[in-house]
mmCIF file of C-alpha atoms and ligand atoms in Angstrom:
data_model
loop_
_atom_site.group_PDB
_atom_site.id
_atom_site.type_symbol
_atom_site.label_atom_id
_atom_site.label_comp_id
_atom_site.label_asym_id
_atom_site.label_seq_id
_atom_site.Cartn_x
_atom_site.Cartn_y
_atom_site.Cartn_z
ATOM 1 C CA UNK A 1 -7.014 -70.881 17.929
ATOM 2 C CA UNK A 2 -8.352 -69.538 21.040
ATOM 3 C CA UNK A 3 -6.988 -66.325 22.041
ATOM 4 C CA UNK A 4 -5.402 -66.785 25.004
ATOM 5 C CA UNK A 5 -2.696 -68.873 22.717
ATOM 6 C CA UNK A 6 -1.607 -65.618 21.490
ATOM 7 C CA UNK A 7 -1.538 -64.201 25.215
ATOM 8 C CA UNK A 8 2.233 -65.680 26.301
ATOM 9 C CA UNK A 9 3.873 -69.099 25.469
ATOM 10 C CA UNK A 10 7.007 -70.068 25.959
ATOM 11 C CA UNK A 11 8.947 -71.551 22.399
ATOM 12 C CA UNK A 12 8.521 -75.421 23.691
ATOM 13 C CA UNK A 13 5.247 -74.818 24.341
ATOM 14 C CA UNK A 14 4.389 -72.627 21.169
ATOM 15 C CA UNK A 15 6.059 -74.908 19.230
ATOM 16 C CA UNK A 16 4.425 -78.365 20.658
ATOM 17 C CA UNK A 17 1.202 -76.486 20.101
ATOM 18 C CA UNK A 18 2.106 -75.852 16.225
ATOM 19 C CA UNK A 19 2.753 -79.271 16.126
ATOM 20 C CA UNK A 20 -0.678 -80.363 17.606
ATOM 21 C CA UNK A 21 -2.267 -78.217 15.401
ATOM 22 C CA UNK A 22 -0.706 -79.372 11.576
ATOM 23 C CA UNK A 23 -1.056 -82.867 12.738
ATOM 24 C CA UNK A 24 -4.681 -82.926 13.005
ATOM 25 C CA UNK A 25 -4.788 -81.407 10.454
ATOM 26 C CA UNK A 26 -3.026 -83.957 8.695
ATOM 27 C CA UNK A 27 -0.514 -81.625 7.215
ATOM 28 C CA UNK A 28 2.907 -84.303 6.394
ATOM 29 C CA UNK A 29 6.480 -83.402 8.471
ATOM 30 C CA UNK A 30 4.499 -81.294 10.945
ATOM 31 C CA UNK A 31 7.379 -81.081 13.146
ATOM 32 C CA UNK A 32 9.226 -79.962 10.354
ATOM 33 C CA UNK A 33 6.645 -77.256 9.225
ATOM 34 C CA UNK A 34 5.772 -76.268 12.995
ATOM 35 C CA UNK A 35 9.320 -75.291 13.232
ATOM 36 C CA UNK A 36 10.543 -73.444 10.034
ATOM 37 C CA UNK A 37 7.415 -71.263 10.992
ATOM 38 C CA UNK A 38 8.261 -70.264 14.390
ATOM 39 C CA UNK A 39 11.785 -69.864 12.896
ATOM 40 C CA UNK A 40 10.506 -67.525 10.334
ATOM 41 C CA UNK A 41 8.532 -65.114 12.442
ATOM 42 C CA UNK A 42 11.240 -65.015 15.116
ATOM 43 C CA UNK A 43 13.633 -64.563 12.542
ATOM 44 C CA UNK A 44 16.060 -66.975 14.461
ATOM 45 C CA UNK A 45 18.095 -70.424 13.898
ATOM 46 C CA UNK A 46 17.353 -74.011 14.783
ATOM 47 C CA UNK A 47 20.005 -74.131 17.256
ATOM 48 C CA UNK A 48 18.450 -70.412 19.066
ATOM 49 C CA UNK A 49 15.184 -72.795 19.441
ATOM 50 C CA UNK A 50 16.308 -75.947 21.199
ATOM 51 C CA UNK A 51 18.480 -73.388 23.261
ATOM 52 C CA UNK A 52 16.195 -71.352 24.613
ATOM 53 C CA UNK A 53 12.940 -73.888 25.416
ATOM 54 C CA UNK A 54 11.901 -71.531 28.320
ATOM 55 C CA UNK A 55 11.828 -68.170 26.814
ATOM 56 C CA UNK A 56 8.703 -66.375 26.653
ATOM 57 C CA UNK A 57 7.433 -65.028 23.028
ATOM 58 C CA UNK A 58 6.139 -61.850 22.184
ATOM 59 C CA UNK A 59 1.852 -62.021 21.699
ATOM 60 C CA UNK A 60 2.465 -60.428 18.335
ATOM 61 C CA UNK A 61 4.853 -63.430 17.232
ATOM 62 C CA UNK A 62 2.856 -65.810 18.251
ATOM 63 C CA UNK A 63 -0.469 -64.056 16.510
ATOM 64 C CA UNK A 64 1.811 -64.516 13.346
ATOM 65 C CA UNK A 65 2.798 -67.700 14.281
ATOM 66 C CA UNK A 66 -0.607 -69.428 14.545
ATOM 67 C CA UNK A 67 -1.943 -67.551 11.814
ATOM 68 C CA UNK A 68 0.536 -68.765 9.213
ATOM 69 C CA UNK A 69 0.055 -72.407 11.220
ATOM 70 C CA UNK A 70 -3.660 -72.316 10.452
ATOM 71 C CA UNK A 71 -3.308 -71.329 6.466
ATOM 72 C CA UNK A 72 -0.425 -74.513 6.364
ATOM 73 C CA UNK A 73 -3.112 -76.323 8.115
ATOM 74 C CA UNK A 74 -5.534 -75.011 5.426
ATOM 75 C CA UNK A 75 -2.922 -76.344 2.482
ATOM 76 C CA UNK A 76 -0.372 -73.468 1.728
ATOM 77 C CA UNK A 77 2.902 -74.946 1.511
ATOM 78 C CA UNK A 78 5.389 -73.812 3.595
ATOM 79 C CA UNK A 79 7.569 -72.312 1.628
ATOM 80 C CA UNK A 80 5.096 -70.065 0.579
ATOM 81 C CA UNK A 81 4.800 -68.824 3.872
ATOM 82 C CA UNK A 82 8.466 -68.601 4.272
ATOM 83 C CA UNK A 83 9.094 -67.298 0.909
ATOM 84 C CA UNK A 84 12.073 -69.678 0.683
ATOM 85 C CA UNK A 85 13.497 -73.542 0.247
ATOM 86 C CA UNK A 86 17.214 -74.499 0.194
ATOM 87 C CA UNK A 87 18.883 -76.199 -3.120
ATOM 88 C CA UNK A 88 22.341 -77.164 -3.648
ATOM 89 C CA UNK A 89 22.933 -75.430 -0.423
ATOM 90 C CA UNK A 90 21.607 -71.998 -1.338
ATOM 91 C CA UNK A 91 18.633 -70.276 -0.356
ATOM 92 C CA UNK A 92 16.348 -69.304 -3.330
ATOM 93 C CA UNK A 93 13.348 -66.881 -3.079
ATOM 94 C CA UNK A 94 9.849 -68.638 -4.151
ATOM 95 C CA UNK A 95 6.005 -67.346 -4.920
ATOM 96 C CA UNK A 96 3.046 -69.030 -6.051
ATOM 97 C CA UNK A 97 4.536 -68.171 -9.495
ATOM 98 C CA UNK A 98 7.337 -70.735 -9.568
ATOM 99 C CA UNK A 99 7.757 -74.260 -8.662
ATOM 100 C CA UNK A 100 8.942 -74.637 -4.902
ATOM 101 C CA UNK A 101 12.498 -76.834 -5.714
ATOM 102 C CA UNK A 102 12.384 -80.631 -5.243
ATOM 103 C CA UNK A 103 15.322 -82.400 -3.486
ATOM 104 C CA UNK A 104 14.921 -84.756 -6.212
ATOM 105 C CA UNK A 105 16.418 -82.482 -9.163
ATOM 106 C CA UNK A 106 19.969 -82.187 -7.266
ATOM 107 C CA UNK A 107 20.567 -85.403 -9.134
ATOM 108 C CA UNK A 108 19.672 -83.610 -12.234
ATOM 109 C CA UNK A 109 22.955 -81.405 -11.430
ATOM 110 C CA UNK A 110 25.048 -84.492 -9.743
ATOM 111 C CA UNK A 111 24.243 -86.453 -13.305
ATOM 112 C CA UNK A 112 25.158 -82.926 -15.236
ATOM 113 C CA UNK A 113 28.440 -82.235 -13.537
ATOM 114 C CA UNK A 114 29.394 -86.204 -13.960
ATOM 115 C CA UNK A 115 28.973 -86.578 -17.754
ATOM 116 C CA UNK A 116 30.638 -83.276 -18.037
ATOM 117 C CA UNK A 117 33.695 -84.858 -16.422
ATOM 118 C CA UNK A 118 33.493 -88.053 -18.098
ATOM 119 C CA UNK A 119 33.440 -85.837 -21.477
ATOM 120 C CA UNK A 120 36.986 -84.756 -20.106
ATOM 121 C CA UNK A 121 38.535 -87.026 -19.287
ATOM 122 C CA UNK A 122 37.534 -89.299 -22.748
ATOM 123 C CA UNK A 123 39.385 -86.231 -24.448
ATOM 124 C CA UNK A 124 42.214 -86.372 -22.141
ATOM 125 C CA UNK A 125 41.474 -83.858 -20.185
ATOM 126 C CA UNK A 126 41.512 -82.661 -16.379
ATOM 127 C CA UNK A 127 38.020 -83.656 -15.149
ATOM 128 C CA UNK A 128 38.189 -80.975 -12.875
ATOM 129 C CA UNK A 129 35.742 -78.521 -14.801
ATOM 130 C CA UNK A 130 35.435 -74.960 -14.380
ATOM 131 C CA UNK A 131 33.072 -74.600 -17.064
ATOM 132 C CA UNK A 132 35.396 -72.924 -19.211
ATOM 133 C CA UNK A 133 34.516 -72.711 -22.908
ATOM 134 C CA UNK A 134 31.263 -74.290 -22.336
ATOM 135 C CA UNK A 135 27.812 -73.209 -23.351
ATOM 136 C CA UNK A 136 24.729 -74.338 -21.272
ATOM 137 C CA UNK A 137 20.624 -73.810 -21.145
ATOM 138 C CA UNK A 138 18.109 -74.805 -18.286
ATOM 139 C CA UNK A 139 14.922 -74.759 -20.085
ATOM 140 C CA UNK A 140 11.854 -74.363 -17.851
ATOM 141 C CA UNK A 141 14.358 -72.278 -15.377
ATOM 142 C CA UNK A 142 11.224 -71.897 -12.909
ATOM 143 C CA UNK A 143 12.815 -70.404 -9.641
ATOM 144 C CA UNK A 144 16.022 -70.381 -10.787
ATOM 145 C CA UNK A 145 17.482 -73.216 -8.969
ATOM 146 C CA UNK A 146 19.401 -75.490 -11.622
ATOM 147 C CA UNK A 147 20.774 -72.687 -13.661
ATOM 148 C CA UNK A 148 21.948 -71.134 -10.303
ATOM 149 C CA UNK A 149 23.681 -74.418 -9.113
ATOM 150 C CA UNK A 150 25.362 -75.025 -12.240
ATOM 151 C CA UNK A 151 26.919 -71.289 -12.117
ATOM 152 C CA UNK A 152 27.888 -72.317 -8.940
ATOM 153 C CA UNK A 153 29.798 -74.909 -10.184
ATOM 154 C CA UNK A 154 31.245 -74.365 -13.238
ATOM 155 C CA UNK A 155 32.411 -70.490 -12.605
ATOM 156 C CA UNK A 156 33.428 -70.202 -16.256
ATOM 157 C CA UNK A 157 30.938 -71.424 -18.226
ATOM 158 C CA UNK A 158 28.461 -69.299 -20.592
ATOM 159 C CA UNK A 159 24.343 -70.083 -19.137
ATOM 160 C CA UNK A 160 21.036 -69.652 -20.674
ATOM 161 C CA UNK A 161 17.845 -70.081 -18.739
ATOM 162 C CA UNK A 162 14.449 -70.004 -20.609
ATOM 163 C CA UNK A 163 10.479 -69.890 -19.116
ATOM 164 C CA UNK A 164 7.430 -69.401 -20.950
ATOM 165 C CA UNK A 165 6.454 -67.790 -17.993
ATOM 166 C CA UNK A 166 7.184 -64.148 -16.989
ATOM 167 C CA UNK A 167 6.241 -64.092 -13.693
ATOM 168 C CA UNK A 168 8.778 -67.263 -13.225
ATOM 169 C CA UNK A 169 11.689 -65.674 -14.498
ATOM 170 C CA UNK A 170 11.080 -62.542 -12.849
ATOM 171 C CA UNK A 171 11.758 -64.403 -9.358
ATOM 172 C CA UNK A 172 14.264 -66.339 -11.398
ATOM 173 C CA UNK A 173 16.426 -63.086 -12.188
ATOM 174 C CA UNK A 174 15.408 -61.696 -8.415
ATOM 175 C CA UNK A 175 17.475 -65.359 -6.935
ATOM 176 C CA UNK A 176 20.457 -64.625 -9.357
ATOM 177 C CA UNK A 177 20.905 -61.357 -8.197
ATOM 178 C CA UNK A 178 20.486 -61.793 -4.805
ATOM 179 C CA UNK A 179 23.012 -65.081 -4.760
ATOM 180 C CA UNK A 180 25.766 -63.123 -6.756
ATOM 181 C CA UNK A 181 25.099 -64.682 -10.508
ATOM 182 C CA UNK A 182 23.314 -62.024 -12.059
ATOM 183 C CA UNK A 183 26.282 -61.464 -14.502
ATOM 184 C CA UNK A 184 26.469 -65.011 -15.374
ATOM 185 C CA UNK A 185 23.001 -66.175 -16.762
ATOM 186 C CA UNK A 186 20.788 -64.961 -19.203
ATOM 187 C CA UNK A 187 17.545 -65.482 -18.926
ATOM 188 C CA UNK A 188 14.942 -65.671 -21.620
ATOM 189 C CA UNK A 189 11.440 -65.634 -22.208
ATOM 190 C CA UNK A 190 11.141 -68.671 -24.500
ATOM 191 C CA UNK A 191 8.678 -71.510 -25.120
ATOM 192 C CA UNK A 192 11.033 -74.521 -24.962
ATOM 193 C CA UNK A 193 14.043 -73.511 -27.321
ATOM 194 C CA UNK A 194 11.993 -71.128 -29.365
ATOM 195 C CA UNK A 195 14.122 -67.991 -28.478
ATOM 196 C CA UNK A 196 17.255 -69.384 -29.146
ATOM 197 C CA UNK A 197 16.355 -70.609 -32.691
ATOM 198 C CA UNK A 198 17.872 -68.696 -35.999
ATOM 199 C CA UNK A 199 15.043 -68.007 -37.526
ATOM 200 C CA UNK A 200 13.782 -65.875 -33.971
ATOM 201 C CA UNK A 201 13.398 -62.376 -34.838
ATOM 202 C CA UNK A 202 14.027 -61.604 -31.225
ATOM 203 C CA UNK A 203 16.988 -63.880 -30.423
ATOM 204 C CA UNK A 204 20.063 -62.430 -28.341
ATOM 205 C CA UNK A 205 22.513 -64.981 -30.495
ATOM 206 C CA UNK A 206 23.093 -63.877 -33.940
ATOM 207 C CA UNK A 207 26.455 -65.615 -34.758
ATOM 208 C CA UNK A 208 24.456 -69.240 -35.427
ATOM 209 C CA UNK A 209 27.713 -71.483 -34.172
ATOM 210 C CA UNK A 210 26.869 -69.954 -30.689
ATOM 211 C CA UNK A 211 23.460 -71.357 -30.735
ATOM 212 C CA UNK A 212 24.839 -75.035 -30.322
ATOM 213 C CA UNK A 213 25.202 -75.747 -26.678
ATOM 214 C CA UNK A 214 27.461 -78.431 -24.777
ATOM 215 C CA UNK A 215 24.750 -79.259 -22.155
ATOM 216 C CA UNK A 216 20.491 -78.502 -22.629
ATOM 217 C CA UNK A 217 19.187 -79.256 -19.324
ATOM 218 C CA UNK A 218 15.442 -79.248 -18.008
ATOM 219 C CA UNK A 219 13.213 -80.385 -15.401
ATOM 220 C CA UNK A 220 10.146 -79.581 -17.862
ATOM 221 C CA UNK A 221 6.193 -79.821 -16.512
ATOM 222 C CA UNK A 222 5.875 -84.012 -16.170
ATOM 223 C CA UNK A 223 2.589 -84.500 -14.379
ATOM 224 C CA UNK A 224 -0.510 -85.538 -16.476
ATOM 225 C CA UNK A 225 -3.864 -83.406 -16.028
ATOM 226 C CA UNK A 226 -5.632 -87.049 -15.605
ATOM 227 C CA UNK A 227 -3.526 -87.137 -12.298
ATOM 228 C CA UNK A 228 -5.128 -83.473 -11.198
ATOM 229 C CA UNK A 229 -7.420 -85.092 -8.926
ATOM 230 C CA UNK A 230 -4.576 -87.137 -6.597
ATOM 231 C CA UNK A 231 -2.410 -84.828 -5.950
ATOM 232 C CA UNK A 232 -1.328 -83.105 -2.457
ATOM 233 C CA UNK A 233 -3.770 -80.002 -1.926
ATOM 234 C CA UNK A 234 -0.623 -78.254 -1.726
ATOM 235 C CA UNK A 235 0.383 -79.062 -5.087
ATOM 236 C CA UNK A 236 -2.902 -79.009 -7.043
ATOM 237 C CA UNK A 237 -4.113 -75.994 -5.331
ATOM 238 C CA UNK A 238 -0.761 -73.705 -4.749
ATOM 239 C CA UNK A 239 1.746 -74.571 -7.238
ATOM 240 C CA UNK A 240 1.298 -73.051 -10.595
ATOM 241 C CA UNK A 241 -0.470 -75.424 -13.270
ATOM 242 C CA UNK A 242 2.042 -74.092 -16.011
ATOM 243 C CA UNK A 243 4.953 -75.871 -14.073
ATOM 244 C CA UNK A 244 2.810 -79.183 -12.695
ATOM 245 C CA UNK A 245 1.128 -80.531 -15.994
ATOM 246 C CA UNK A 246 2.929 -81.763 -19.765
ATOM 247 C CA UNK A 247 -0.041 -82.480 -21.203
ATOM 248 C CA UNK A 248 -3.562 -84.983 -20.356
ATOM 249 C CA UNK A 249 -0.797 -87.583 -20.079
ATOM 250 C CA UNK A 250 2.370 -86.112 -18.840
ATOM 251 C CA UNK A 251 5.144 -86.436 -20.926
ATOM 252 C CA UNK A 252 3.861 -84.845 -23.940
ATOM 253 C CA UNK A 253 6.756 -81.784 -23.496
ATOM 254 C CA UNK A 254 9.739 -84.354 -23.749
ATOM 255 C CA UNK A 255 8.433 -84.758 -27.332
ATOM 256 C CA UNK A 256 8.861 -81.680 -28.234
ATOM 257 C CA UNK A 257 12.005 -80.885 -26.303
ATOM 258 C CA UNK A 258 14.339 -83.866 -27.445
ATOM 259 C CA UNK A 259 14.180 -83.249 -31.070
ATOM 260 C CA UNK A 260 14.341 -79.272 -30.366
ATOM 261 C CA UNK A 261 17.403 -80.798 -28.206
ATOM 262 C CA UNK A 262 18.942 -82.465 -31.038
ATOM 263 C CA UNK A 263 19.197 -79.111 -33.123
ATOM 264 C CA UNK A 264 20.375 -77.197 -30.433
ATOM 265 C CA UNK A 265 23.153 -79.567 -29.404
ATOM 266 C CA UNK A 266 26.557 -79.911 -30.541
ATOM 267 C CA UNK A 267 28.009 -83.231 -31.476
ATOM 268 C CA UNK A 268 28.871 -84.639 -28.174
ATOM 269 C CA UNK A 269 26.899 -82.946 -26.360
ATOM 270 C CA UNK A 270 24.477 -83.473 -23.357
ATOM 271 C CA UNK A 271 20.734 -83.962 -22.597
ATOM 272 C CA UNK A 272 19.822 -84.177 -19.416
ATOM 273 C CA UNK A 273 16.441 -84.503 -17.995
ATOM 274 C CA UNK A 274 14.313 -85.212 -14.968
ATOM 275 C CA UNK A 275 11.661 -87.673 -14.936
ATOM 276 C CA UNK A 276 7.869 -87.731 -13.240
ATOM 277 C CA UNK A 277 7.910 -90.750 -11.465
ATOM 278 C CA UNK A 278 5.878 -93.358 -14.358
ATOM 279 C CA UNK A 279 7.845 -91.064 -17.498
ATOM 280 C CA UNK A 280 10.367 -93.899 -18.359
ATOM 281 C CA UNK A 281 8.797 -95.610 -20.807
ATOM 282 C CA UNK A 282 6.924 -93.020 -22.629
ATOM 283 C CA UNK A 283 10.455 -91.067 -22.781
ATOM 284 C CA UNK A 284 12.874 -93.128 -23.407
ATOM 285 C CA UNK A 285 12.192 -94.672 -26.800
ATOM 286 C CA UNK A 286 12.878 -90.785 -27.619
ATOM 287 C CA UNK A 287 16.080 -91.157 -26.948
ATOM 288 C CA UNK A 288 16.676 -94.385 -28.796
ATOM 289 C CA UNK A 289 17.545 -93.117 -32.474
ATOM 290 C CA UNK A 290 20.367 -92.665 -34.280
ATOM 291 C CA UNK A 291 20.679 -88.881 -33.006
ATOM 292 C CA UNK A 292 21.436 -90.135 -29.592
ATOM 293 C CA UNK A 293 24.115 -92.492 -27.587
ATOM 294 C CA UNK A 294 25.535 -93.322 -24.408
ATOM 295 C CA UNK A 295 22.203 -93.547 -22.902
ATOM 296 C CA UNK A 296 22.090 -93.292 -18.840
ATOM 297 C CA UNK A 297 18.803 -93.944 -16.300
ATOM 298 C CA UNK A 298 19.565 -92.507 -12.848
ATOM 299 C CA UNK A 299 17.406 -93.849 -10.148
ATOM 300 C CA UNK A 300 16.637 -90.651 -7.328
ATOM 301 C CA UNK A 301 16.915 -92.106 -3.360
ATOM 302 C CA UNK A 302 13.433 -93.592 -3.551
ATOM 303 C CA UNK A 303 14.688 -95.867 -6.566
ATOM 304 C CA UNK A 304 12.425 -93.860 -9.006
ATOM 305 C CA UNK A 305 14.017 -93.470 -12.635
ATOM 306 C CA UNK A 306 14.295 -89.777 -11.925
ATOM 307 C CA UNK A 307 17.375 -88.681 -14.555
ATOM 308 C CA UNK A 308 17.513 -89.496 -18.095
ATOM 309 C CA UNK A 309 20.732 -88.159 -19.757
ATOM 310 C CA UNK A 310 22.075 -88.819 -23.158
ATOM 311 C CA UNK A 311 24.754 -87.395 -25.610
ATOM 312 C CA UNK A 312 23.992 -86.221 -29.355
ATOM 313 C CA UNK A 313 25.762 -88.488 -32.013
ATOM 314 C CA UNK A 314 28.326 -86.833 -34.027
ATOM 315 C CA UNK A 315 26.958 -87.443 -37.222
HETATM 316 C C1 SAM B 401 8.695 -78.434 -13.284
HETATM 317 S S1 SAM B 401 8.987 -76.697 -13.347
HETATM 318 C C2 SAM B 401 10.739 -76.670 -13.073
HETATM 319 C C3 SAM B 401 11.234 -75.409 -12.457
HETATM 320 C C4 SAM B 401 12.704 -75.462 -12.034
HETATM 321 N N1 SAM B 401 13.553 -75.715 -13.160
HETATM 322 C C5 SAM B 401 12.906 -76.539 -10.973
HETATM 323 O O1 SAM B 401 13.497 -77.574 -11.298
HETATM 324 O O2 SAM B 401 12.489 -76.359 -9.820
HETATM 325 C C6 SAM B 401 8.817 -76.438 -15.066
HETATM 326 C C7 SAM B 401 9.055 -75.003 -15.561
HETATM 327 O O3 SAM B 401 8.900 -75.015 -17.003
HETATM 328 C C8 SAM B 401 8.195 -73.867 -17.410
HETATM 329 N N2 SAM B 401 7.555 -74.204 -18.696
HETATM 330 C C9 SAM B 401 6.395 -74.846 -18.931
HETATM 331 N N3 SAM B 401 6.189 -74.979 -20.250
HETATM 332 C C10 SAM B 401 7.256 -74.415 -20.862
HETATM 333 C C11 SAM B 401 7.623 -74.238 -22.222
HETATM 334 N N4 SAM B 401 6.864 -74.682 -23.210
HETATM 335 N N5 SAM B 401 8.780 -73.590 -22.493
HETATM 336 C C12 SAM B 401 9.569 -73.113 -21.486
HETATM 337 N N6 SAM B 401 9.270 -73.263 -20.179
HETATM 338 C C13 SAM B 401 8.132 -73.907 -19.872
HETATM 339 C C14 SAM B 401 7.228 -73.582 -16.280
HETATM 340 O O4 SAM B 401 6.831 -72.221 -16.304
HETATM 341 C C15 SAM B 401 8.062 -73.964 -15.060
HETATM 342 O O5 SAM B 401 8.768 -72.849 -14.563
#
């Protein structure tokens, strides 16, 4: 950008620039991105923006400004420049280290918090849940974000979170403190269910009927590495490769997770998992044994099967 950009611009005229500059770039919502940066270095609101069109920014703003347009021209996502994205109406912290939340895996929660009623209400229940006297784990906890909703919503119930990754649950523990739900979720370093097995020399659980949980949850790695080479730069490049890729094909991790699943579960209990958008078919004959019933395909708003959810067979 030439320097006199950075010399004094009013916020229509900073921000129309922005927008100039992602779109040649070829960088997707570029209205969108143009404006959550010039929100995040004037530390303002939307409404502050289209409110004040004539008012003149500072050159040190706008030197921030352009140069955190140019690296989301280069292919940083934005909310790595931001250091935050919105989920379930919350504001979560996120680094390179963790996946940046998808809008997509709400329904993962919306499909949760539905079967959990239905459960209720077959046993005669109040379908109005608190969470009371149930026992939950997110595996794959990334960011934080579907552990976090679900304490949200169910203020009683008992939550696990597991990551193989450190560095994930690190930012993971950093969102539940900061959004009030430190006390409510433990988090564990765990590959899949590992951690939360008996035989784990480590694990926090020693009384072995606690181990069985009334919902297992996870929007595991679903992206195959034969796929590397058409994804988004912002993906491929930015997003860390232990929370993109299952396997050379993709859904090699449900494999492992749904009969780990099946021991972990109690009788009645819930599986519910997110999809990669061509996972269907290699997933669901998983699901399709005598362990499992009451099988359920959610389509997300593109009408991609996006949720899988089933419940463990009593015997
Ligand atoms: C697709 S991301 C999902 C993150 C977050 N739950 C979300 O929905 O935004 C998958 C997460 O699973 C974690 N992961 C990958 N392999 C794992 C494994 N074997 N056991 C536990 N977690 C794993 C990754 O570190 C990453 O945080």
């Amino acid at each position: 950008m030439p320097s006199q950009q950075t010399k004094s611009l009013d916020v229509r005229t900073a921000l129309k620039q922005g927008i100039h500059l992602l779109r040649e770039a070829r960088v997707p919502s570029d209205t969108l991105a143009a404006e959550l940066l010039l929100l995040h270095v004037t530390h303002r609101d939307r409404t502050w923006l289209y409110a004040h069109p004539e008012e003149l920014l500072d050159p040190q703003i706008l030197e921030s400004y352009f140069a955190l347009l140019r690296r989301r021209a280069a292919g940083e996502p934005t909310q790595h420049l931001t250091g935050k994205q919105e989920f379930w109406g919350l504001e979560f912290e996120v680094t390179p280290d963790v996946l940046i939340p998808r809008p997509e895996t709400e329904h993962l929660i919306e499909v949760a918090l539905d079967r959990l009623a239905v459960r209720e209400l077959r046993a005669g229940r109040d379908p109005k849940l608190t969470g009371e006297g149930l026992t939950i784990v997110d595996i794959g906890t990334g960011s934080g974000c579907i552990a976090i909703a679900l304490a949200k919503e169910l203020p009683a119930a008992k939550i696990f979170a597991t990551d193989i990754s450190p560095t994930a649950l690190a930012v993971a523990q950093r969102n539940a403190t900061r959004l009030g739900f430190t006390n409510r979720i433990t988090f564990l370093e765990s590959n899949l269910l590992a951690a939360l097995s008996p035989s784990f020399h480590q694990s926090p659980i020693t009384n072995h009927q606690s181990l069985l949980f009334d919902l297992i949850i996870s929007n595991p790695p679903y992206i195959g590495r034969k796929e590397t080479s058409n994804l988004p730069i912002e993906v491929r490049d930015h997003e860390p490769a232990s929370a993109l890729y299952g396997g050379e094909e993709g859904y090699e991790l449900y494999g492992l997770l749904i009969p780990q699943s099946a021991r972990h579960l109690k009788p009645g209990g819930l599986l519910v998992l997110e999809l990669g958008h061509d996972s269907l078919p290699a997933v669901r004959p998983l699901l399709e044994t005598p362990q499992w019933t009451n099988l359920h395909v959610t389509n997300d708003l593109a009408g991609i099967p996006r949720v899988l959810s089933a419940e463990r067979t009593a015997s």
